[in-house]
Short mmCIF file of C-alpha atoms (C1' of nucleotides) in Angstrom, two decimals:
data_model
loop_
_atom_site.label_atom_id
_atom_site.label_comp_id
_atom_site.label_asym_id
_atom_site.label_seq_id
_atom_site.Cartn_x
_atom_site.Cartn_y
_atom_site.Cartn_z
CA UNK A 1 -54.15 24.47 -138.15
CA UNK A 2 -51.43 22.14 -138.47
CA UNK A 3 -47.87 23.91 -139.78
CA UNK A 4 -47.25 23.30 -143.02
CA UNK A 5 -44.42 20.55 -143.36
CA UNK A 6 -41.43 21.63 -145.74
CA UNK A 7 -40.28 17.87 -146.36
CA UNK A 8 -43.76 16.88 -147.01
CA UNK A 9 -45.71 19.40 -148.25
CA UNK A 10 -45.00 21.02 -151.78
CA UNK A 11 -44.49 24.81 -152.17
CA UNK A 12 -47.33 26.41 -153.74
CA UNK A 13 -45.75 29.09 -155.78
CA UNK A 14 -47.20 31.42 -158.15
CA UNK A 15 -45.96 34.13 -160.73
CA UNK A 16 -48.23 36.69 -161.99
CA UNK A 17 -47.50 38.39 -165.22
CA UNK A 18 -49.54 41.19 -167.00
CA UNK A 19 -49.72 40.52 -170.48
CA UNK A 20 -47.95 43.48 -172.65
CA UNK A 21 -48.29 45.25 -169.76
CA UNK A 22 -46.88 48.59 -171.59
CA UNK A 23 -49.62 48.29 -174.52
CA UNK A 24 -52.15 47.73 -171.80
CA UNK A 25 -51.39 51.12 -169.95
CA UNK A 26 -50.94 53.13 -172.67
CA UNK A 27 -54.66 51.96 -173.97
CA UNK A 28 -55.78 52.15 -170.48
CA UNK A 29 -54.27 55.83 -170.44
CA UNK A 30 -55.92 57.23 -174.02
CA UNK A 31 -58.81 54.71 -174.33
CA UNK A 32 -59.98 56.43 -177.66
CA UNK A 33 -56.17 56.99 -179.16
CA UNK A 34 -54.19 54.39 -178.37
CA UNK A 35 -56.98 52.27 -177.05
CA UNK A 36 -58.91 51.50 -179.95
CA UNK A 37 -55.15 50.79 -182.44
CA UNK A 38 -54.84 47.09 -182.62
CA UNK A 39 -50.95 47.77 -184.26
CA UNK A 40 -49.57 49.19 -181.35
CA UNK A 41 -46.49 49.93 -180.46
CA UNK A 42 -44.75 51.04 -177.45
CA UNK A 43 -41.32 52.62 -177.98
CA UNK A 44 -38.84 54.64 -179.89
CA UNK A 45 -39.73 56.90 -183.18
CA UNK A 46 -38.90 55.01 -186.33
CA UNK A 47 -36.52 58.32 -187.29
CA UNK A 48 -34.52 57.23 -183.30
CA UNK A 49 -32.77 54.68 -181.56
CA UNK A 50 -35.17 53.19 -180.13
CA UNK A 51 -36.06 49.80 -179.72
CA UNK A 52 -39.51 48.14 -179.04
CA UNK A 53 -40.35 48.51 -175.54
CA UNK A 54 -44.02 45.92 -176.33
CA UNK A 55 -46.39 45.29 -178.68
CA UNK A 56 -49.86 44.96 -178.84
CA UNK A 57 -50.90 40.84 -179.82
CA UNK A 58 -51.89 41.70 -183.06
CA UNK A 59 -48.02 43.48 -183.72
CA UNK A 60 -46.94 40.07 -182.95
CA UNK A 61 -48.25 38.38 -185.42
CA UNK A 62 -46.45 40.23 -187.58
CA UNK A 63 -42.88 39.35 -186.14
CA UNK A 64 -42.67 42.18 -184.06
CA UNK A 65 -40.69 41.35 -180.38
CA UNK A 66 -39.64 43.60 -177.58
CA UNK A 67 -35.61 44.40 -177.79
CA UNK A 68 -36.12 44.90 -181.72
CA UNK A 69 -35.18 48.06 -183.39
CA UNK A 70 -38.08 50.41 -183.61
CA UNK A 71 -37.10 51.09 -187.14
CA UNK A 72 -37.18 47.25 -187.86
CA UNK A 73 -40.33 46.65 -186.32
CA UNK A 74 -41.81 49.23 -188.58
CA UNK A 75 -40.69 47.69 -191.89
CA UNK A 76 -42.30 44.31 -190.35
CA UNK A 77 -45.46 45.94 -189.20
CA UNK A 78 -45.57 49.45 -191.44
CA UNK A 79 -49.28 50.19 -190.32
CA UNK A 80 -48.42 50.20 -186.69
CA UNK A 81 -48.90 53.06 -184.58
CA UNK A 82 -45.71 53.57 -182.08
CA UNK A 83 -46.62 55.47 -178.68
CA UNK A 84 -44.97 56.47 -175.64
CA UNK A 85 -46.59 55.62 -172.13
CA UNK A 86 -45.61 57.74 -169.03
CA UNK A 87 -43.34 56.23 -166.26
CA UNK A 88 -45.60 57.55 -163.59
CA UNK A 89 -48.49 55.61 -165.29
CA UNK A 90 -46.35 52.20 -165.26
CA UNK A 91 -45.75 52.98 -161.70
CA UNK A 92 -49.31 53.27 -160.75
CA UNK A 93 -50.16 50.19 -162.41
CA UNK A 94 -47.63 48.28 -161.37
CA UNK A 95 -48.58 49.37 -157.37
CA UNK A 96 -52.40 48.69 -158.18
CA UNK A 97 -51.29 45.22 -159.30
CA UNK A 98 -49.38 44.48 -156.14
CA UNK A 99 -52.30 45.71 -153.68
CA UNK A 100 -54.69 43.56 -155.21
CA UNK A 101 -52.12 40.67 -154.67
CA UNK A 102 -51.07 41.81 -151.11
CA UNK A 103 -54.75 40.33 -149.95
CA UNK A 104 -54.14 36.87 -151.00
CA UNK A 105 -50.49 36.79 -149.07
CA UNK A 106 -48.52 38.41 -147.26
CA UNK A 107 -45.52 36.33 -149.39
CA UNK A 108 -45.13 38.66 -152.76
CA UNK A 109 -42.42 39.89 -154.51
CA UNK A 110 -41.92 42.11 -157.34
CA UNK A 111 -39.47 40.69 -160.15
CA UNK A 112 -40.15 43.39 -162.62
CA UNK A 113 -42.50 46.13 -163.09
CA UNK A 114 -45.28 43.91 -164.19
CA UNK A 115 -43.84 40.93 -162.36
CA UNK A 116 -44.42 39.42 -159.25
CA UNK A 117 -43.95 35.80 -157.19
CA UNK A 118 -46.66 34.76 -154.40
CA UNK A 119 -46.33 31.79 -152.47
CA UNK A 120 -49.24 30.68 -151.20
CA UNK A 121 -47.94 27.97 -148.96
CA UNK A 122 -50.19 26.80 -146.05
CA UNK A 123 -53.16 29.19 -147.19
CA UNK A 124 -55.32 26.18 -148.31
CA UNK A 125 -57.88 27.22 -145.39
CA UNK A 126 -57.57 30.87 -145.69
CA UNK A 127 -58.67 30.60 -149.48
CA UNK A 128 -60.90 28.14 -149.03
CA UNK A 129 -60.77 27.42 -152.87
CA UNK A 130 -61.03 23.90 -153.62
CA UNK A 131 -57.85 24.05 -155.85
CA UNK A 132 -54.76 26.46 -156.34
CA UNK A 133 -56.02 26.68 -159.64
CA UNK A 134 -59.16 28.22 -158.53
CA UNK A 135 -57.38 30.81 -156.14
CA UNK A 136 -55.39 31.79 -159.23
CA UNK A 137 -58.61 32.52 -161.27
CA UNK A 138 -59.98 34.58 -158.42
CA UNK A 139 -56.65 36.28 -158.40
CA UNK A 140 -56.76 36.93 -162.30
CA UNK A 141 -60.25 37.92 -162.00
CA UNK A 142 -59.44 40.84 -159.25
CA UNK A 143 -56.55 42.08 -160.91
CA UNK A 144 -58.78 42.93 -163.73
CA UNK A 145 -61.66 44.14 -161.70
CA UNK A 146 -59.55 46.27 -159.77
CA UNK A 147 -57.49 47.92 -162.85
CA UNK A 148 -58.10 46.82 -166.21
CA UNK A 149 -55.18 44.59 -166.87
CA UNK A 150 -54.97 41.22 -167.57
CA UNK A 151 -52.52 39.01 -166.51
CA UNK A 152 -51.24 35.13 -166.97
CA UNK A 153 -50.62 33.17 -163.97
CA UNK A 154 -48.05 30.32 -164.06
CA UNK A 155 -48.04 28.02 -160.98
CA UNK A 156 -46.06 25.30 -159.21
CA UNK A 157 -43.39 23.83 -156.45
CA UNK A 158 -40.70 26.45 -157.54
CA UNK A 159 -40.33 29.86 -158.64
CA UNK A 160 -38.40 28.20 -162.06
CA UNK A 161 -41.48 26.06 -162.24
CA UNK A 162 -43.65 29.02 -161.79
CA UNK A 163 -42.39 31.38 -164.47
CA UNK A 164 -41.97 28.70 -166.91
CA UNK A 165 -45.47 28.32 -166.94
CA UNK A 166 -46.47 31.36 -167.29
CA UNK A 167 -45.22 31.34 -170.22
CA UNK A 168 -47.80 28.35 -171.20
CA UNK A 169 -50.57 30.58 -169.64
CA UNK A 170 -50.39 33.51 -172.47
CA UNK A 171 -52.50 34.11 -175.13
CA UNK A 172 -51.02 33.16 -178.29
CA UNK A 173 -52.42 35.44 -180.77
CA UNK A 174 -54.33 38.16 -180.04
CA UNK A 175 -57.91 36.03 -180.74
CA UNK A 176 -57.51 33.80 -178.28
CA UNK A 177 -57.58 37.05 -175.74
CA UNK A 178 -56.66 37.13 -172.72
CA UNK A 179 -53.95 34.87 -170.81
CA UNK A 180 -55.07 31.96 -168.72
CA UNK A 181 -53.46 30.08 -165.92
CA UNK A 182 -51.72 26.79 -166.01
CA UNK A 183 -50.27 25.03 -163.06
CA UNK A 184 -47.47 22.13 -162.94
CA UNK A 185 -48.77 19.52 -160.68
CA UNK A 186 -46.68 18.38 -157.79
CA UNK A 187 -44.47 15.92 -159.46
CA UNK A 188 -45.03 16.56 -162.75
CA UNK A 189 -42.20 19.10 -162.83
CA UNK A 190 -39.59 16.55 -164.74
CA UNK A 191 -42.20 15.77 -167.18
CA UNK A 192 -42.82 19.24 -168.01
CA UNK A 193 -39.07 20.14 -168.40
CA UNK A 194 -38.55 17.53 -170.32
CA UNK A 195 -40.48 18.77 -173.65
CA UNK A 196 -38.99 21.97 -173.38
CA UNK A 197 -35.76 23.91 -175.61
CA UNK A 198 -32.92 24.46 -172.92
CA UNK A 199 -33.70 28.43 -173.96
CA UNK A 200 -36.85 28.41 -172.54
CA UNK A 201 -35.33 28.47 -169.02
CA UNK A 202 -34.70 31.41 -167.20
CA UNK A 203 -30.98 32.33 -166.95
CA UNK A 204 -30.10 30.83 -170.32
CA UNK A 205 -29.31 33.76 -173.01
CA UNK A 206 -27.69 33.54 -176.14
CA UNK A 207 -24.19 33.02 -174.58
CA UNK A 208 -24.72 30.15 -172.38
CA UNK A 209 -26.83 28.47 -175.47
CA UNK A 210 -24.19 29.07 -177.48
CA UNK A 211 -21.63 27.08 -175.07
CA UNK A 212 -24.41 24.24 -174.42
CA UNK A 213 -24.79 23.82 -178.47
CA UNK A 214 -20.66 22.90 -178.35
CA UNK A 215 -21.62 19.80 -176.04
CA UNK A 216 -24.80 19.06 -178.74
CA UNK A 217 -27.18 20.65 -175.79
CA UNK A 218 -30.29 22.18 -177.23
CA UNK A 219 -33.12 20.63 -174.82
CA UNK A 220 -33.97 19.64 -171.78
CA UNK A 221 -33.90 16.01 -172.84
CA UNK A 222 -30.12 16.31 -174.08
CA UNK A 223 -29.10 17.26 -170.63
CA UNK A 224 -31.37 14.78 -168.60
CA UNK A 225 -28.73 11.69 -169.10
CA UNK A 226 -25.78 13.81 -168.63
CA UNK A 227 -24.76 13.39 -164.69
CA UNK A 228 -23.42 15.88 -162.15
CA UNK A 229 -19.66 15.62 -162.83
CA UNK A 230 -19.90 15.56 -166.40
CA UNK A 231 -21.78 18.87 -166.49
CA UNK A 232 -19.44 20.32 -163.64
CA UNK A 233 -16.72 19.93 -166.22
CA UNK A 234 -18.13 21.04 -168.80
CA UNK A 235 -19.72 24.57 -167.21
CA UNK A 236 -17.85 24.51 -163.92
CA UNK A 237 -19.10 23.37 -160.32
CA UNK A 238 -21.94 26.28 -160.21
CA UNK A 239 -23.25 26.32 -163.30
CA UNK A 240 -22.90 22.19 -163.77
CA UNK A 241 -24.77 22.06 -160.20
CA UNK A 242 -27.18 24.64 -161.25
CA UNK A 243 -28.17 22.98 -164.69
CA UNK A 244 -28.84 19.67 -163.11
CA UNK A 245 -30.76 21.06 -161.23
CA UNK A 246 -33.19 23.06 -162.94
CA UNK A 247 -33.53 20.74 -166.00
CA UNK A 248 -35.03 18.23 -163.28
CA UNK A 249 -37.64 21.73 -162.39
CA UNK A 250 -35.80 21.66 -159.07
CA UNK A 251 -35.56 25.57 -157.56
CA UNK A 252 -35.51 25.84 -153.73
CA UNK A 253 -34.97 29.49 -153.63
CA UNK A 254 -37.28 31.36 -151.56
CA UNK A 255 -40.36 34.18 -152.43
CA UNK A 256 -38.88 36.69 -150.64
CA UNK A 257 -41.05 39.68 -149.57
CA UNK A 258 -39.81 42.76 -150.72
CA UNK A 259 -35.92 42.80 -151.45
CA UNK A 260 -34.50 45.81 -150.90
CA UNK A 261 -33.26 48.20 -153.76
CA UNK A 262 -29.13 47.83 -154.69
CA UNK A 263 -29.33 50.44 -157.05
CA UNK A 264 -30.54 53.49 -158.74
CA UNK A 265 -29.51 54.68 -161.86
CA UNK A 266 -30.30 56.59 -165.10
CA UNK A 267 -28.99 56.46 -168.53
CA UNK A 268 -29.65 58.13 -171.65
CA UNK A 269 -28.84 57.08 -175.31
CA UNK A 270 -28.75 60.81 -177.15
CA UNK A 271 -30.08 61.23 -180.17
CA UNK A 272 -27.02 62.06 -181.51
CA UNK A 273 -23.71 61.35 -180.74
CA UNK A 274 -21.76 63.80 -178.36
CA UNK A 275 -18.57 64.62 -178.07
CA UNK A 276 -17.90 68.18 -176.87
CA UNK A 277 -17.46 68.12 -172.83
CA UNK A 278 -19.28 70.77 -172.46
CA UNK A 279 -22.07 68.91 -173.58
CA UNK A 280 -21.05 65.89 -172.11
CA UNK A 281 -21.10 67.50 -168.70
CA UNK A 282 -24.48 69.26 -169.05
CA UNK A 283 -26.17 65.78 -169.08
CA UNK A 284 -24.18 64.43 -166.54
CA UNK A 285 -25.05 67.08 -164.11
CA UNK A 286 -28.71 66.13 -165.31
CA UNK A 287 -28.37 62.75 -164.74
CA UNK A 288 -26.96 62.85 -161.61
CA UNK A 289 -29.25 65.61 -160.11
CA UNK A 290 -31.81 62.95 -161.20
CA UNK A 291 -30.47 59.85 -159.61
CA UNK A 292 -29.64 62.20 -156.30
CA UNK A 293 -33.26 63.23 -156.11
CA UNK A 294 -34.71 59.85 -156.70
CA UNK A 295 -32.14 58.86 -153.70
CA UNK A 296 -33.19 61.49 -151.57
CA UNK A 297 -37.29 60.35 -152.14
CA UNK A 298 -36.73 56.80 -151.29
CA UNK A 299 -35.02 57.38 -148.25
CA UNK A 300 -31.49 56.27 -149.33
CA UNK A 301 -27.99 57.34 -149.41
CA UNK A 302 -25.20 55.30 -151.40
CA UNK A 303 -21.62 54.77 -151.16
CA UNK A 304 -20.88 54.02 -154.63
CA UNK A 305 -21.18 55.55 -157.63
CA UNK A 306 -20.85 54.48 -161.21
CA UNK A 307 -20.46 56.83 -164.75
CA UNK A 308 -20.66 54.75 -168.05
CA UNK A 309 -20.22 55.88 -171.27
CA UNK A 310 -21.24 54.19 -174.51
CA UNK A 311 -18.95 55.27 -177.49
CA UNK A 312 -20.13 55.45 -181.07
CA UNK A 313 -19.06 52.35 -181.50
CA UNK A 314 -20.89 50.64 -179.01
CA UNK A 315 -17.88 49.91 -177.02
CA UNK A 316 -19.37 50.23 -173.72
CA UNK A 317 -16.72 51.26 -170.65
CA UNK A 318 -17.32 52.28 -166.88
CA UNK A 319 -15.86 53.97 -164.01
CA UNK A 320 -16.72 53.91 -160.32
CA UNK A 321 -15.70 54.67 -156.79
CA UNK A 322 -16.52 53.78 -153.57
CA UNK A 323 -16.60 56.74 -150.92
CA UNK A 324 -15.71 56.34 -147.27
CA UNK A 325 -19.55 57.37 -146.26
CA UNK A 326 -23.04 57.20 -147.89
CA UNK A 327 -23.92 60.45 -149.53
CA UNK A 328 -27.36 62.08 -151.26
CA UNK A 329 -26.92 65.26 -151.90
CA UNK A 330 -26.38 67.13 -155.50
CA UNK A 331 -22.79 68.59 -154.53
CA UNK A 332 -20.67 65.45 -153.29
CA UNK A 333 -22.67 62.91 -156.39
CA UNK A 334 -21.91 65.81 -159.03
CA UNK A 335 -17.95 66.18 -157.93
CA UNK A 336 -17.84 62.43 -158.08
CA UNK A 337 -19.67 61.84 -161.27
CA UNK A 338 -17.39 64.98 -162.57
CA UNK A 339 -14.46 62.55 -161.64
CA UNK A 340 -15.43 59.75 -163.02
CA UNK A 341 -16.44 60.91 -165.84
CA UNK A 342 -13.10 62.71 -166.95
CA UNK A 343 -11.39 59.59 -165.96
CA UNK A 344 -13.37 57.37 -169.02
CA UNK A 345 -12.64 60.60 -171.23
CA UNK A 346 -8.76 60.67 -170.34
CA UNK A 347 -8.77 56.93 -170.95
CA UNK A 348 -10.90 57.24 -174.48
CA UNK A 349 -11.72 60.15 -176.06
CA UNK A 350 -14.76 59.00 -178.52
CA UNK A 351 -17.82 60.72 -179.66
CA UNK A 352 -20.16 59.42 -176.83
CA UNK A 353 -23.90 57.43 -177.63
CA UNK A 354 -24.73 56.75 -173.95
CA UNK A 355 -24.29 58.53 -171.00
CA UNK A 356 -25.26 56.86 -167.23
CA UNK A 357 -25.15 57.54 -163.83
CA UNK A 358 -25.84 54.83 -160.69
CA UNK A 359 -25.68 54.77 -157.22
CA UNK A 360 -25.11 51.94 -155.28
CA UNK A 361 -24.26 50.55 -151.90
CA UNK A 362 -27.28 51.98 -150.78
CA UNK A 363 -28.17 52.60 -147.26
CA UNK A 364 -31.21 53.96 -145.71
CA UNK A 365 -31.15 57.28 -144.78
CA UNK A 366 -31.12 57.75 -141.32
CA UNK A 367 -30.84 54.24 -140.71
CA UNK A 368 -28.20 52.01 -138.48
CA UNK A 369 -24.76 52.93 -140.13
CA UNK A 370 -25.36 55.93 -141.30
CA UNK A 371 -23.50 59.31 -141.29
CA UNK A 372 -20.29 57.94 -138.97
CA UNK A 373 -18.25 60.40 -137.81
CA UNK A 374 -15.54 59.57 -140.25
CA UNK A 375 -12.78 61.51 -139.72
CA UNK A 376 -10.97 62.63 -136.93
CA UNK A 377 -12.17 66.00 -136.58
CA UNK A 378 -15.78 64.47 -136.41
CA UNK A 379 -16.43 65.70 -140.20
CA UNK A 380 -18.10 64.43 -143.16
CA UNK A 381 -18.43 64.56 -146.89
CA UNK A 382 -21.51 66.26 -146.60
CA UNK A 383 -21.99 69.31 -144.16
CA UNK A 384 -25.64 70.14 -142.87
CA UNK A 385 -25.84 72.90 -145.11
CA UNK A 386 -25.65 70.19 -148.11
CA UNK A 387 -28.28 68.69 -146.78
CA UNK A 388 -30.61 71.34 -146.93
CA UNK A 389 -30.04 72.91 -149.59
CA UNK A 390 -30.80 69.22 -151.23
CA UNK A 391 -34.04 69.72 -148.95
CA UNK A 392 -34.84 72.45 -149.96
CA UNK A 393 -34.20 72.09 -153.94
CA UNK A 394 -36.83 68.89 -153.44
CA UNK A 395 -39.41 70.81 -152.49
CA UNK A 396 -38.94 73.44 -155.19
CA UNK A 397 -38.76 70.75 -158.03
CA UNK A 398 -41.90 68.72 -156.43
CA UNK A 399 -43.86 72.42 -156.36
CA UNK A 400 -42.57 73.64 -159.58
CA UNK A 401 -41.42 70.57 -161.77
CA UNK A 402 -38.39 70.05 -162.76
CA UNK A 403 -37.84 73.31 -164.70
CA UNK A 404 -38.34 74.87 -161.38
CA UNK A 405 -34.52 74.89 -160.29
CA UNK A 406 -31.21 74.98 -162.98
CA UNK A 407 -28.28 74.12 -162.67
CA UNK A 408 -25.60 76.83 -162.79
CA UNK A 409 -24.01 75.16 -165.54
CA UNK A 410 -26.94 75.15 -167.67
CA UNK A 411 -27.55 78.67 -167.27
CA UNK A 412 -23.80 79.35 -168.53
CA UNK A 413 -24.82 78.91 -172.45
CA UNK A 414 -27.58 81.61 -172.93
CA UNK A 415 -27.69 80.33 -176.68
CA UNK A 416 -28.44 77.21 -176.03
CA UNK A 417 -31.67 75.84 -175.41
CA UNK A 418 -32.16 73.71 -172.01
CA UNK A 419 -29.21 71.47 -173.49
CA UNK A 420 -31.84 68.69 -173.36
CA UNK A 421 -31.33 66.27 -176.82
CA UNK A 422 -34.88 65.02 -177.34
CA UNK A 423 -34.88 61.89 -175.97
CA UNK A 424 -36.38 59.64 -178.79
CA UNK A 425 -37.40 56.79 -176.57
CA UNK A 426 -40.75 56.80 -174.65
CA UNK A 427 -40.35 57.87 -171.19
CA UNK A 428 -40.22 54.37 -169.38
"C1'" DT B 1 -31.49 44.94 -188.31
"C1'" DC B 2 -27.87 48.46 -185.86
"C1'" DT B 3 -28.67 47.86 -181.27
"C1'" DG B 4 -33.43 51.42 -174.76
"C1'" DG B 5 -33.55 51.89 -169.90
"C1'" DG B 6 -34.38 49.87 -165.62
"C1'" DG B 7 -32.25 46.55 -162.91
"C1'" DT B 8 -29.74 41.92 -160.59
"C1'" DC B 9 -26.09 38.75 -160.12
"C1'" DC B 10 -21.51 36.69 -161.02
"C1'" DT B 11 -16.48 36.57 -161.86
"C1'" DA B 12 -11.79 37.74 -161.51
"C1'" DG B 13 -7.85 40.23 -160.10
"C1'" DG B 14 -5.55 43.21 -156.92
"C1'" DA B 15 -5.06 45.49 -152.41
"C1'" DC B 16 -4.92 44.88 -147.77
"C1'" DC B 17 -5.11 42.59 -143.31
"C1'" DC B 18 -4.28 38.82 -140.14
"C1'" DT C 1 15.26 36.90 -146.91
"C1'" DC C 2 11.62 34.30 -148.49
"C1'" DT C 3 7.13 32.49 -147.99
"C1'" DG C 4 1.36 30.76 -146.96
"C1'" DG C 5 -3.42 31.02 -147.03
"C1'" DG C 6 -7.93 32.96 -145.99
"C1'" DG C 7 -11.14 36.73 -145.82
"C1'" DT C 8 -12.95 41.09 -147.25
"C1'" DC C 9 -13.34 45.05 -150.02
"C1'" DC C 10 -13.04 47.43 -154.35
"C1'" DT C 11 -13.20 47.83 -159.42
"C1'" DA C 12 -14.30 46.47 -164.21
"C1'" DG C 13 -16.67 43.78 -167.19
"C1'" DG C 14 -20.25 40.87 -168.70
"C1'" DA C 15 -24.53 37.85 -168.84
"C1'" DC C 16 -29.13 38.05 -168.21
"C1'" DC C 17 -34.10 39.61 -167.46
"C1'" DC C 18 -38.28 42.51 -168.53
#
DNA sequence: TCTGGGGTCCTAGGACCC
DNA sequence: TCTGGGGTCCTAGGACCC
């Protein structure tokens, strides 16, 4: 089989989306609750904070979008039914997705839970399918063979081309069913940028429209006359270069199989605002005995870590450090976080909305660079008892659940209850 | 309308080193 | 005593995506 030919031969590249992925599981998961509501909602209570994780088609059609106030989405839509879905579910059907997809190519990557790019490049004769169109349909087809879900396929030389038209491959409104595929033809690419809104491409949000609208930018077509150093003036010599670029459909950047994780975090909006430290400090010792034991099960350790803390006012303000060695145990991420966290409180003292942790700078456990002998005495931050007694806690929470192991610092207010504010969002 | 939770990437300034 | 420039790391903030 002759190699494919980079300069010759166009990328085949593929991005397959599940269509409202989060309605889809949660039907999937209570077939005669959930499953048979057409209004459906996935998200916070109308009484919370929440905002609309996805809704079902027919919510749609009422004006209801993901990112909208749960509340608001209500007063649109005041039959639907709002439901949470379990993370763990998500999970699974995210995975399921990606096996099915792991036996066309090797070449997939996950962009987002329900997300993922294949390049099929120089399959042709694996497939065997006349067409890349009819490899997509087979892939469609086993997706929802395998679990249920439907998903739109988008297709062309580029990722940008790719996810664009996906977009074009979604059902509409919920009668037209499922999603489809649609593929950009080699060469068509400038064609089918050029009928587009400038907001239809990825990596322009409601600030960068905003400064494109100054320069009378709204499509595609305003920017195709403009040349390089005009737009390099106007949005600098990266974004200029990279606007050019992709309102011509032109994307060279790689599928690129499995990228590792940079982060892990949690955050939690409370469903009322906070301001006593006691309280403040029993959810940070939850969060961060949460993002330390997701650490610890993915085989990472992470140098830096990150508190932020959403005042009442939505002003939104962060702290973080970098230590001198990756860490993953409880003791060394809660002192840190405990640091961090009464450095934002020195700086502003406001009743709080949000609390987060993160961990970043993540290395694999065990792996090349990890655990040097630091300091001169050969010590480290973390001591082998640290470790496990992290080890050990694991084990406990996987037998037990969570409730199996508290904090000391929990156990220190008898009168309160578990000093867990309801979360009002659904658990993804 | 009153704004979730999971992320990634970029920028800019300052510290520090050569 | 005053002065350069490049590279890397760290921190804070922000845009963006699903």
């Amino acid at each position: 089989m002759p190699a494919p030919h980079p300069a010759t031969d166009p990328r085949r590249i593929l991005l397959v989306d599940a269509d409202a992925f989060y309605v889809s599981v949660a039907r999937l998961e209570d077939p005669d609750g959930a499953g048979r509501e057409p209004l459906l909602i996935v998200g916070g209570t109308a009484e919370g904070r929440g905002v609309v994780t996805s809704a079902s088609y027919e919510c749609r059609a009422f004006g209801v979008r993901s990112a909208m106030p749960t509340a608001q989405a209500l007063r649109l839509c005041p039959r639907a039914v709002v439901v949470p879905v379990s993370r763990e579910a998500c999970s699974a059907a995210s995975r399921a997705i990606r096996a099915v997809l792991d036996d066309f190519t090797p070449d997939v990557e996950p962009a987002s839970i329900d997300e993922f790019y294949l390049d099929l490049s120089g399959t042709e004769r694996l497939h065997a399918d006349p067409t890349l169109e009819a490899t997509a349909r087979r892939i469609r087809h086993a997706v929802h063979e395998s679990t249920g879900l439907d998903v739109s396929i988008g297709g062309g030389t580029s990722r940008l081309i790719a996810k664009m038209a996906a977009r074009e491959a979604k059902p509409r409104r919920a009668a037209e069913g499922r999603g489809g595929v649609y593929l950009v033809p080699p060469g068509e690419e400038l064609e089918f940028m050029r009928a587009r809104p400038l907001a239809a491409i990825p990596g322009i949000g409601p600030r960068f429209q905003d400064r494109l609208q100054r320069y009378g930018l709204r499509q595609v077509a305003d920017v195709l006359p403009r040349d390089v150093a005009t737009l390099i003036g106007w949005f600098g010599p990266r974004g200029g270069r990279w606007l050019f670029n992709c309102v011509r459909g032109i994307d060279h950047s790689p599928v690129v199989r499995d990228g590792r994780r940079k982060s892990v975090g949690h955050e939690e909006t409370f469903a009322r605002d906070l301001n006593d430290d006691d309280d403040l400090h029993t959810e940070l010792t939850r969060l961060t005995t949460s993002v330390a034991r997701d650490l610890r099960r993915t085989g990472h350790r992470a140098r830096t870590m990150t508190v932020k803390l959403r005042d009442a006012d939505f002003t939104t303000r962060q702290a973080s450090v970098t230590l001198p060695e990756a860490v993953s145990t409880d003791r060394i991420l809660l002192a840190t976080a405990r640091d961090l966290l009464a450095r934002l409180r020195r700086s502003r003292r406001a009743p709080a909305r949000l609390l987060g942790v993160t961990a970043s700078g993540l290395t694999a456990a065990g792996g090349a660079g990890d655990q040097l002998p630091l300091f001169e005495d050969g010590g480290s931050l973390e001591s082998d008892r640290d470790l496990a007694l992290a080890s050990a806690v694991d084990g406990i929470t996987q037998r037990f659940g969570r409730t199996g192991v508290r904090r000391g610092v929990e156990m220190r207010h008898p009168g309160c209850p578990p000093s867990r504010p309801t979360p009002n969002t659904d658990p993804t």
